[in-house]
Coordinates of C-alpha atoms (C1' of nucleotides) and ligand atoms in Angstrom, one line a residue:
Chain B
X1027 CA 78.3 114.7 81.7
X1028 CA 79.8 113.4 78.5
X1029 CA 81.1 110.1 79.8
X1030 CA 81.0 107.4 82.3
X1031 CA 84.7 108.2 83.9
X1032 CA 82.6 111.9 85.0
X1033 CA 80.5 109.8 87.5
X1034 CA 81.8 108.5 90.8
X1035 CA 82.4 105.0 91.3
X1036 CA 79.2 105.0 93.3
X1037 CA 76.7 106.6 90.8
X1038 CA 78.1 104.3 88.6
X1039 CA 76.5 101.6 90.4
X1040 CA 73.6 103.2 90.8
X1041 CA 72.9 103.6 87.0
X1042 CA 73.8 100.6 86.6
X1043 CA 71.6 98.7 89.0
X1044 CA 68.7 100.7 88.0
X1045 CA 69.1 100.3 84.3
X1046 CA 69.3 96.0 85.0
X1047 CA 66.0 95.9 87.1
X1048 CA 64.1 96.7 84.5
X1049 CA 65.9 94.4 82.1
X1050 CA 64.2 91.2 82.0
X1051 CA 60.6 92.9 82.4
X1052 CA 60.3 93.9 85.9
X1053 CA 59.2 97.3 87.1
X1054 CA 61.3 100.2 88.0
X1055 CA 63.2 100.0 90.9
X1056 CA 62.3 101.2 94.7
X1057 CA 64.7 102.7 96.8
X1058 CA 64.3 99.1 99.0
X1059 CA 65.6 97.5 95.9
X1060 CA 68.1 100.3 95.8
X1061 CA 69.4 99.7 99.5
X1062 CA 69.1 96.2 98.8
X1063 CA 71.2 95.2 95.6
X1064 CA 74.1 98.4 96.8
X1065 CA 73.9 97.2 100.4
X1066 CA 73.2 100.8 101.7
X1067 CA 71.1 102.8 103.7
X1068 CA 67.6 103.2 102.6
X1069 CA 68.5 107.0 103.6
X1070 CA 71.6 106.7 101.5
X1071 CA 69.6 105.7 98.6
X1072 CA 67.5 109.0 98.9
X1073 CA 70.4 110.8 99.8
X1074 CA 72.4 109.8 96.5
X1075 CA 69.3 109.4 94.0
X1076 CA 68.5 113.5 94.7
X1077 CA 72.3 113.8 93.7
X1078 CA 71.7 112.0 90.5
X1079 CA 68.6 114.0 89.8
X1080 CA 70.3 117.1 90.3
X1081 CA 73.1 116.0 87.7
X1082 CA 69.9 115.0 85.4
X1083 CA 70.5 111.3 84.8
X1084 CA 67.2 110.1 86.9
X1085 CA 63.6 111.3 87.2
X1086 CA 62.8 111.4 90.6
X1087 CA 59.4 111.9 92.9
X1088 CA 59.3 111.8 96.3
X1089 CA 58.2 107.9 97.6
X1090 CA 58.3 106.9 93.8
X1091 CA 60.1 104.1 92.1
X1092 CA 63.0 106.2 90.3
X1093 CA 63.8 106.3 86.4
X1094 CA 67.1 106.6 84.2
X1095 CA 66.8 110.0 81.8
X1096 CA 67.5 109.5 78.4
X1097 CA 71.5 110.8 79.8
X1098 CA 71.2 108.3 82.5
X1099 CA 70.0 105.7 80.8
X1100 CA 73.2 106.0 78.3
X1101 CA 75.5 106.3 80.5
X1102 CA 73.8 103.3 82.1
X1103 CA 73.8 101.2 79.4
X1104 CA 77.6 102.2 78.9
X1105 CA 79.1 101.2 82.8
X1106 CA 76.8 97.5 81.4
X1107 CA 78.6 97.3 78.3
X1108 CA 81.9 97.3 80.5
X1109 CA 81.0 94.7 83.1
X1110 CA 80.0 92.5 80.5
X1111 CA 82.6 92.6 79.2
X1112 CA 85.3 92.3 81.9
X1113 CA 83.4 89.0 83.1
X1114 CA 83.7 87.6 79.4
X1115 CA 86.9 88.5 79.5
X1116 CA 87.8 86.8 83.0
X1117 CA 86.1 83.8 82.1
X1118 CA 87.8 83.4 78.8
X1119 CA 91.1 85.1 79.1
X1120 CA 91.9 84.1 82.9
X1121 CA 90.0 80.7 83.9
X1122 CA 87.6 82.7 85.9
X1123 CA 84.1 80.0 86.4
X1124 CA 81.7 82.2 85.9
X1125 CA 80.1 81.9 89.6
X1126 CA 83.1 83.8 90.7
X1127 CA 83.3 86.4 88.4
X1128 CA 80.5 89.4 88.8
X1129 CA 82.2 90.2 92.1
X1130 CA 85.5 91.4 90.1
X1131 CA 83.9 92.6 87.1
X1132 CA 82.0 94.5 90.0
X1133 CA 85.2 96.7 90.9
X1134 CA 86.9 96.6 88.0
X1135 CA 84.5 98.0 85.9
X1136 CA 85.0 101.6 87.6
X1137 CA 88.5 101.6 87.1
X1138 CA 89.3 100.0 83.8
X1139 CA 89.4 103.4 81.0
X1140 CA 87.4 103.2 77.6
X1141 CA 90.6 102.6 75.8
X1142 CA 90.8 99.4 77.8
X1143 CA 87.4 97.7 77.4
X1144 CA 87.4 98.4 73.7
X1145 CA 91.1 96.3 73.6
X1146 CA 89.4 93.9 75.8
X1147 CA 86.2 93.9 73.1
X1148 CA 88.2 93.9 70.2
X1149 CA 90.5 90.5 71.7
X1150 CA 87.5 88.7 71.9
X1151 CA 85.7 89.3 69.0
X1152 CA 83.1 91.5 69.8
X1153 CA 81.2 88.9 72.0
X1154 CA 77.5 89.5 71.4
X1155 CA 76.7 87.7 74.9
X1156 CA 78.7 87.7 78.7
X1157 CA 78.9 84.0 79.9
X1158 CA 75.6 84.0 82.0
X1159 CA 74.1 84.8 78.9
X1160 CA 73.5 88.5 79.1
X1161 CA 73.9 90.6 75.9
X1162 CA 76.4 93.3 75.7
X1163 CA 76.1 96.3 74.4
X1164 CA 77.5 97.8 71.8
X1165 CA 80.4 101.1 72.0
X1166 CA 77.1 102.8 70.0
X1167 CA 74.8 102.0 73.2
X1168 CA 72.3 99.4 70.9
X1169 CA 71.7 96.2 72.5
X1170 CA 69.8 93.4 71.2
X1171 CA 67.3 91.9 73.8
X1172 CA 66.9 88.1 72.9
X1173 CA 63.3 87.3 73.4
X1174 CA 63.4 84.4 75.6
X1175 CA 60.9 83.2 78.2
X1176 CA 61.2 80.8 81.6
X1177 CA 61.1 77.0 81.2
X1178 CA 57.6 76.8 82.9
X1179 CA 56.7 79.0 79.8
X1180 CA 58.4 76.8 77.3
X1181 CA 57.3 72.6 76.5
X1182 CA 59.9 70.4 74.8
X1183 CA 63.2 71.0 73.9
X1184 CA 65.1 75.1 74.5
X1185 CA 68.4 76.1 74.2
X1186 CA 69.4 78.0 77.0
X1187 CA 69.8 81.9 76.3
X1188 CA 70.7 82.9 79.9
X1189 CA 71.0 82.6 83.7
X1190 CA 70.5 84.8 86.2
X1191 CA 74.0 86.0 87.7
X1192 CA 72.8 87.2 90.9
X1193 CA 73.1 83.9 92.9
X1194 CA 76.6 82.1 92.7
X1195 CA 75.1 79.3 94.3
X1196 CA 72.4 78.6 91.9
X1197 CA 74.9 79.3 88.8
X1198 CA 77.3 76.6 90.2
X1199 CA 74.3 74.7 90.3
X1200 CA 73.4 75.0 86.8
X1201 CA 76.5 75.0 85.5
X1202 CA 77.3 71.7 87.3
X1203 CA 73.7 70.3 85.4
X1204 CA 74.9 71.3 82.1
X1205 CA 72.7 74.9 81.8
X1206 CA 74.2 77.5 80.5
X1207 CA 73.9 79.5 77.4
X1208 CA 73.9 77.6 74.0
X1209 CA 73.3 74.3 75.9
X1210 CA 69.7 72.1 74.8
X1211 CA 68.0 71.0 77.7
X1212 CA 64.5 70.4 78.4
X1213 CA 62.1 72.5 79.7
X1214 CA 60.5 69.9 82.1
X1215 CA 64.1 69.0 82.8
X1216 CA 64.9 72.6 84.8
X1217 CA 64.6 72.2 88.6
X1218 CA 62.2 74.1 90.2
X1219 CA 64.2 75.6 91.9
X1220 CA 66.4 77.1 90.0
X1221 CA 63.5 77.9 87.1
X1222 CA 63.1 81.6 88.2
X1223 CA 66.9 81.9 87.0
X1224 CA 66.9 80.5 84.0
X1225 CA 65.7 81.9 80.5
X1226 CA 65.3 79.9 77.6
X1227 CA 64.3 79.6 74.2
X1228 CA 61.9 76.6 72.4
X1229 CA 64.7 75.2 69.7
X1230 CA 63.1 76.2 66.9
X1231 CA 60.7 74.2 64.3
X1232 CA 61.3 71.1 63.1
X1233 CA 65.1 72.5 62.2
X1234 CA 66.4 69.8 64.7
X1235 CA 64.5 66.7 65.2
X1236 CA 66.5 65.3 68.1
Chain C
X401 CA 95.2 96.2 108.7
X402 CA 96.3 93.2 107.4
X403 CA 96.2 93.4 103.5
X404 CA 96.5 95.8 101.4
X405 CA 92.6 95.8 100.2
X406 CA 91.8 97.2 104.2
X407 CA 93.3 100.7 102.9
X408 CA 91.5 103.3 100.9
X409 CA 93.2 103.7 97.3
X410 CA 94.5 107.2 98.0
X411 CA 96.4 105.4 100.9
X412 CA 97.1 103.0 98.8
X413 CA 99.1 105.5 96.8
X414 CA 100.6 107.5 98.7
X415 CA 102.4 104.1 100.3
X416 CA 103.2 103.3 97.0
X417 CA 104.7 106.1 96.1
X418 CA 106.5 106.5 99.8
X419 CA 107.8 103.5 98.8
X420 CA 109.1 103.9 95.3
X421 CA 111.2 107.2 96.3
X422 CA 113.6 105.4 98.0
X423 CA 113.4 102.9 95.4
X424 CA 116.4 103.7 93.2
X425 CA 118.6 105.3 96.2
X426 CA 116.9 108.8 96.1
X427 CA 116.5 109.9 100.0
X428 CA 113.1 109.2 102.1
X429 CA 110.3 112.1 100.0
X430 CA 109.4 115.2 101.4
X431 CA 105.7 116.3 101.9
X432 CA 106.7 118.8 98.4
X433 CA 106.9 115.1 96.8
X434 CA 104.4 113.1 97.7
X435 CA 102.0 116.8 96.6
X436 CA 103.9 116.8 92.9
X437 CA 103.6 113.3 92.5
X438 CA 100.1 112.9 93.7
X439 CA 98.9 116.1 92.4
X440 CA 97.1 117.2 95.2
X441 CA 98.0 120.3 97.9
X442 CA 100.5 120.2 100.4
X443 CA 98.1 120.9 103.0
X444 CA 96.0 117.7 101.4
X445 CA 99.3 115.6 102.2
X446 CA 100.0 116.7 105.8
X447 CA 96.5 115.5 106.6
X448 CA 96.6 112.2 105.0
X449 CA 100.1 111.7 106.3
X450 CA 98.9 112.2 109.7
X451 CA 96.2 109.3 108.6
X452 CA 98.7 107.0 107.9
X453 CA 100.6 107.7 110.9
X454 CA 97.8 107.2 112.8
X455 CA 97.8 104.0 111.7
X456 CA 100.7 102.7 111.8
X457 CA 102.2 102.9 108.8
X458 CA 104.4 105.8 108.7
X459 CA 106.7 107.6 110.9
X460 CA 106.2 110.9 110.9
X461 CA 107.7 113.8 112.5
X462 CA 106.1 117.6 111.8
X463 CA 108.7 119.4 108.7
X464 CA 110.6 116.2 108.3
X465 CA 110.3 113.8 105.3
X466 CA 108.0 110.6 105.8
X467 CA 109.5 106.9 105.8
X468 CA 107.3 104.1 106.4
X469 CA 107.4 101.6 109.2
X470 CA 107.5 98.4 108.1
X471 CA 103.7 97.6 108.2
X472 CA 103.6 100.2 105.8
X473 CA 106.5 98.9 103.7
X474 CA 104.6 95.3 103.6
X475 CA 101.3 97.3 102.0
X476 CA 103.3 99.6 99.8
X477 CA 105.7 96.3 98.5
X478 CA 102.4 94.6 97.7
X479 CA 100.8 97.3 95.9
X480 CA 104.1 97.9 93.9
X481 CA 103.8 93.9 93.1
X482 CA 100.3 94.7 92.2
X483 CA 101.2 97.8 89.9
X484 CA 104.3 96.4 88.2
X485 CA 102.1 92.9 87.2
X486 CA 99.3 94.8 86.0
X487 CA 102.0 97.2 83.4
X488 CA 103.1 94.1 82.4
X489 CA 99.6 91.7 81.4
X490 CA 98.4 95.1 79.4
X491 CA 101.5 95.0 77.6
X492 CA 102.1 91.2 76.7
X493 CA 98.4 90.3 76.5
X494 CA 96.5 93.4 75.7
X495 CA 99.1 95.4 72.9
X496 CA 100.1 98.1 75.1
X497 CA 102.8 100.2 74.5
X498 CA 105.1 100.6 77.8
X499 CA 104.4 104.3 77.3
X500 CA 100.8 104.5 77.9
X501 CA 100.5 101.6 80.5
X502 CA 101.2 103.4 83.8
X503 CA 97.8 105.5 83.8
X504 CA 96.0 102.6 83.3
X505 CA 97.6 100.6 85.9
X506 CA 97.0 103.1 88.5
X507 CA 93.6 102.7 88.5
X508 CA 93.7 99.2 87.6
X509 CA 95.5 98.1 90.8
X510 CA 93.6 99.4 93.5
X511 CA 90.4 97.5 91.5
X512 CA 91.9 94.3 91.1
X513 CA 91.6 91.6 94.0
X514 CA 94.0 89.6 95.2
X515 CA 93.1 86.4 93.5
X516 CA 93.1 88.3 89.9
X517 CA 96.5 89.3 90.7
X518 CA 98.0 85.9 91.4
X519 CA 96.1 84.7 88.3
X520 CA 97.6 87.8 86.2
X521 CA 101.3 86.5 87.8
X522 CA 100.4 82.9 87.0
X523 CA 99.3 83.5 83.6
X524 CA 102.7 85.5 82.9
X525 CA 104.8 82.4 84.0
X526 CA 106.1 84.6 87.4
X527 CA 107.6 87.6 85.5
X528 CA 110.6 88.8 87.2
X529 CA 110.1 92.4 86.1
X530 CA 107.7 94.7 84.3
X531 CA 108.2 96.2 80.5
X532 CA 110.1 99.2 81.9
X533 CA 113.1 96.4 83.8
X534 CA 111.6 97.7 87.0
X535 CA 111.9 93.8 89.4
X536 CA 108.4 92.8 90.5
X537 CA 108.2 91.8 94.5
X538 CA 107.2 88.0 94.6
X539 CA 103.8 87.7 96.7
X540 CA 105.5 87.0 100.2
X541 CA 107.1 90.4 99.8
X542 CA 110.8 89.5 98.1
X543 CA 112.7 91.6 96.2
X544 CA 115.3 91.5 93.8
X545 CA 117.2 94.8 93.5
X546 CA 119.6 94.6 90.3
X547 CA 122.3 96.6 90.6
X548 CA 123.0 98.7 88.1
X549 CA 124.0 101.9 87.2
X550 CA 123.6 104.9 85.6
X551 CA 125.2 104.7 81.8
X552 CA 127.2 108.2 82.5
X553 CA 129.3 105.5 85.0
X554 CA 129.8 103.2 82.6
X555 CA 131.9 102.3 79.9
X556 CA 131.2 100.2 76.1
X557 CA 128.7 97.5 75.7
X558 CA 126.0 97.7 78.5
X559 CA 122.7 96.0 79.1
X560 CA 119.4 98.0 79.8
X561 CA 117.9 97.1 82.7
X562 CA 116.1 99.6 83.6
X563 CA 114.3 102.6 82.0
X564 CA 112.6 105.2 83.7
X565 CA 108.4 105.0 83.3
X566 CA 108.3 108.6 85.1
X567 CA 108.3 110.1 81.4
X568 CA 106.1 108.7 78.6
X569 CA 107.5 111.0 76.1
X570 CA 111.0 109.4 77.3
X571 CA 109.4 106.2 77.2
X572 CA 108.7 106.7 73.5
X573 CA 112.3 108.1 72.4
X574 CA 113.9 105.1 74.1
X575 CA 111.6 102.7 72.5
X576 CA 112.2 104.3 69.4
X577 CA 116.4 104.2 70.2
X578 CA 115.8 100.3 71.1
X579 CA 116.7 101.4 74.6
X580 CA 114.8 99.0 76.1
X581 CA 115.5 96.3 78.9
X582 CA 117.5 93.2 77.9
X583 CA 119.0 95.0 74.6
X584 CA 122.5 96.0 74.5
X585 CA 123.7 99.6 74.0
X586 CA 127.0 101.6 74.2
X587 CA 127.3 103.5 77.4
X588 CA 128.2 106.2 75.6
X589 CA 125.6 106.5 72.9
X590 CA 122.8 107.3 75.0
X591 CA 121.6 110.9 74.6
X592 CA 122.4 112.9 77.6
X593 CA 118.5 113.5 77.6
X594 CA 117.6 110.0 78.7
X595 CA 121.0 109.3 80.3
X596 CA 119.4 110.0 83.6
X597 CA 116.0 108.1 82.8
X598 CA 118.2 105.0 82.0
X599 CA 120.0 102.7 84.1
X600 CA 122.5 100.1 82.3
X601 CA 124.9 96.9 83.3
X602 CA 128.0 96.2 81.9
X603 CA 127.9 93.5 79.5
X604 CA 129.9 90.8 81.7
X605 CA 133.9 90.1 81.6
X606 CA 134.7 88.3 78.1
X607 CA 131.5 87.1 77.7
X608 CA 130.2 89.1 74.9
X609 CA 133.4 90.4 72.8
X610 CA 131.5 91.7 70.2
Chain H
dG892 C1' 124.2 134.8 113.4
dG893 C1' 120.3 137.1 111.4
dC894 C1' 117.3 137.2 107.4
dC895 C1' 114.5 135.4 103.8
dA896 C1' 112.6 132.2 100.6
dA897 C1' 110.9 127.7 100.5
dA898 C1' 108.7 124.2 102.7
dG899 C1' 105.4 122.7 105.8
dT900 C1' 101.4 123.1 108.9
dT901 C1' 97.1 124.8 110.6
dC902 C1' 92.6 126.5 110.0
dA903 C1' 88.2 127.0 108.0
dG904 C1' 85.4 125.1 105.0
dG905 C1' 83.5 122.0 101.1
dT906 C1' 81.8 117.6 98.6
dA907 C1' 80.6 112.7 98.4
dC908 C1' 79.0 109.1 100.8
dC909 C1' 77.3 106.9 104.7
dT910 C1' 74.8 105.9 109.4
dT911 C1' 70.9 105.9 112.9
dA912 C1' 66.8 107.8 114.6
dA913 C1' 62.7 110.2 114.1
dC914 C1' 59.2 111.4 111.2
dT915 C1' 55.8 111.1 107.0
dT916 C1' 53.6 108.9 103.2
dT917 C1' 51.9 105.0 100.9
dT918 C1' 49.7 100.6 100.8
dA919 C1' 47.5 96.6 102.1
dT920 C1' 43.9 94.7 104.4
dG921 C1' 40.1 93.7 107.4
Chain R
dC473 C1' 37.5 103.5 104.8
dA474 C1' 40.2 103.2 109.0
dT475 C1' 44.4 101.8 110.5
dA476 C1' 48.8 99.5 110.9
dA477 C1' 52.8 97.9 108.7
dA478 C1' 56.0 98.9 105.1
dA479 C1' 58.4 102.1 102.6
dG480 C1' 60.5 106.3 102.2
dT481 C1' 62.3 110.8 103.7
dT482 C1' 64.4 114.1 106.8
dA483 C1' 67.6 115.4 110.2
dA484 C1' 71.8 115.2 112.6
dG485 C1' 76.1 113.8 112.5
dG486 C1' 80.5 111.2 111.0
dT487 C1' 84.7 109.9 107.9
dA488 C1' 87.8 110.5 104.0
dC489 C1' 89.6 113.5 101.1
dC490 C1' 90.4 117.9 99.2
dT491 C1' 91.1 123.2 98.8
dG492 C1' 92.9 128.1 99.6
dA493 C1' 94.7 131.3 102.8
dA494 C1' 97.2 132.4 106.8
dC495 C1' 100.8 131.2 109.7
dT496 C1' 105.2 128.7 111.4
dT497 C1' 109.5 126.3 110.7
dT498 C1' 113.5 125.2 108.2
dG499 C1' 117.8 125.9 105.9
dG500 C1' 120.8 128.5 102.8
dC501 C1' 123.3 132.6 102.4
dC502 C1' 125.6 137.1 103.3
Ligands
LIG367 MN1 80.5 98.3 90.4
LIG368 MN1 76.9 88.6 83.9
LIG369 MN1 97.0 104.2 91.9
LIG370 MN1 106.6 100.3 85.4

DNA sequence: GGCCAAAGTTCAGGTACCTTAACTTTTATG
DNA sequence: CATAAAAGTTAAGGTACCTGAACTTTGGCC
C-alpha cells in the first residue's frame, strides 16, 4: 500500500471522509456519519470499514467510531491534498463558482494521476488554501491548520479563513454577502444562520484601525 | 440510457474503442481486439459484450466481430469527443507532451462531467482536433473525417494530419522528426517505421510551390 | 473436403461493492 | 437500573467485472 492509485475509488472516499470529520475539532466518525456523508448502507459501511482494517489503514472495534492508522491517515491526507486542489484549480483555471465545484473535484480526484495534480499545483503556485478556505496539503503530507474560531467566538472585526463546503446553498449565500476567505467582515455581521459554517479569525491588534 | 454518464467506465471503453476500430477504415474488431486493446481475457470480453448487447448497444452474433448499433455509436462518439478534448487541454494548458497524454486521458474522461467538458471545449476556442490531428466530434455528435492518406500513397510535399497515438515511443520519434499535424513533410522522407503510424495530405495544386 | 490451429465461448469461481431484513449492542432517559 | 430507541452488525443475496480451464466453432490449407 505505497500509494493512493493502490486503493479503489471507493476506499478512497472512505479515507477521505474520515480523515475530514475530525478536521475542524469534531470526534471520530460513526458508521451513521459514514452511511451518511457516502450515501450508503449502514451495512455497507461495516462491510467496507472491515476491508480497510484488513488492508491496515483504520483501527476498527465492533460498534466503535472508526480511526485512520498512521498508513491511512497518509494516504488520507494525500486523496485531500488532491481534491483541494482540483477545486482550486476549477475555480481558477475554468470559471467554476465555488458552490459548484466539490461535486467534480469529487470524481475527478480518483482518476486524475500524481503526475497530474503536481502540474496542476505547480500552475498555480503552490496554493496554500482551496477556495472555501481549506488548507492543502503539501506532496510531503504536512498541512498547516489555521487556528480560527466561529464568529459567535470572535467580537469586532475577522477576516474570514474559511467556509464550510458541505452546503452549496449556504456557500452561494455567503459568497453572495461578501464571506469568503481573505474578506473583513464583522463578527456580529454573520447571519445566524449561516454562523456554524463559517470560521474566522479576529484581524489582528491594532495593525488595522479601520 | 441516454448519456453517456448512465454506463459504467469499462462500458464506456469498450464503446470507445468499438468505435475507434472502424475509425481509420480497419473492419468492425474482433473479440481478440477488444481483449489486446483492453487488456483483459477474452472470456472477460464475451461477457461484457453480451452486456452491451443486452442493452442495446451492440449487435452481436456468437464468433462474429461486434459493431454497434447506433445508440451505441451516439455513447461511443461522445466519449471519443470527451477523450480527444481532454488530450488536447493537458497538452495546451497543462505542458503535456502528446506522448504521455493518452494514459491520463483514459482515466480522465470517464471522471469528468458533462459540463467540465463543454467548459474544457469552450476554453480551447472549439478545437477542431486533438495534438495527435485526430478530428474531435462537436457535442451534437458531428464529425469531420479528413481524408487523407497514408504517405506510402503519396508523392512530394504533404501535410500531416494525422499521427498515430497508439505508440508513444512513435509518438516521440515523430515529434522529434517534426512529424507532427499541420507541418509539411516529403512523402517520401518518412521512415518506413512510422510510415504506417502517419497519415499525410498532399500539399494542394500550385498552392505551395516551394 | 477433412484437419488443425486460432479464435471464441462456456463454465466455475473470485473480489468489490451494495442492498434489505433480522438480529445484537449501546445509550439515553425516566 | 430497566427498558426502549438508536446505532451497528450479521446474514443472505445481487450486480459488474474479472480469471483460468475446458470446450466449440471458424477458417485456412493440403
Ligand atoms: Mn471522491
Ligand atoms: Mn473545498
Ligand atoms: Mn478510458
Ligand atoms: Mn489522441
Amino acid at each position: 500500500m505505497t500509494g493512493v492509485d493502490d486503493l479503489t475509488p471507493v476506499a478512497q472516499d472512505y479515507l477521505k471522509v474520515i480523515w475530514s470529520a475530525t478536521e475542524w475539532g469534531d470526534p471520530p466518525i460513526t458508521s451513521k456519519g459514514l452511511a451518511a456523508r457516502l450515501h450508503t448502507s449502514a451495512a455497507g459501511v461495516t462491510d467496507m470499514v472491515k476491508r480497510l482494517a484488513g488492508q491496515g489503514l483504520v483501527d476498527y472495534e465492533s460498534y466503535r467510531p472508526v480511526r485512520l492508522t498512521p498508513a491511512g491517515e497518509r494516504l488520507a491526507v494525500a486523496m485531500v491534498r488532491r481534491h483541494r486542489l482540483i477545486e482550486t484549480f476549477l475555480v481558477r483555471m475554468l470559471g467554476y463558482d465555488w458552490a459548484e465545484v466539490h461535486d467534480e473535484a469529487e470524481a475527478l480526484e480518483h482518476a486524475a494521476s500524481e503526475q497530474l495534480i503536481e502540474r496542476i499545483d505547480a500552475l498555480l503556485g503552490h496554493p496554500a488554501a482551496d477556495p472555501h478556505g481549506d488548507p492543502i496539503p503539501g506532496a510531503d503530507g504536512t498541512l498547516r491548520r489555521p487556528d480560527a474560531m466561529r464568529p459567535g467566538e470572535a467580537q469586532g472585526p475577522c477576516t474570514v479563513v474559511r467556509v464550510s463546503d458541505a452546503d452549496p446553498a449556504i456557500l452561494a449565500r455567503c459568497r453572495d454577502l461578501g464571506i469568503v476567505p481573505g474578506a473583513t467582515v464583522l463578527a456580529a455581521e454573520v447571519p445566524a444562520e449561516l454562523a456554524s459554517a463559517v470560521w474566522v479569525e479576529p484581524v489582528s491588534g491594532r495593525a488595522s484601525p479601520c
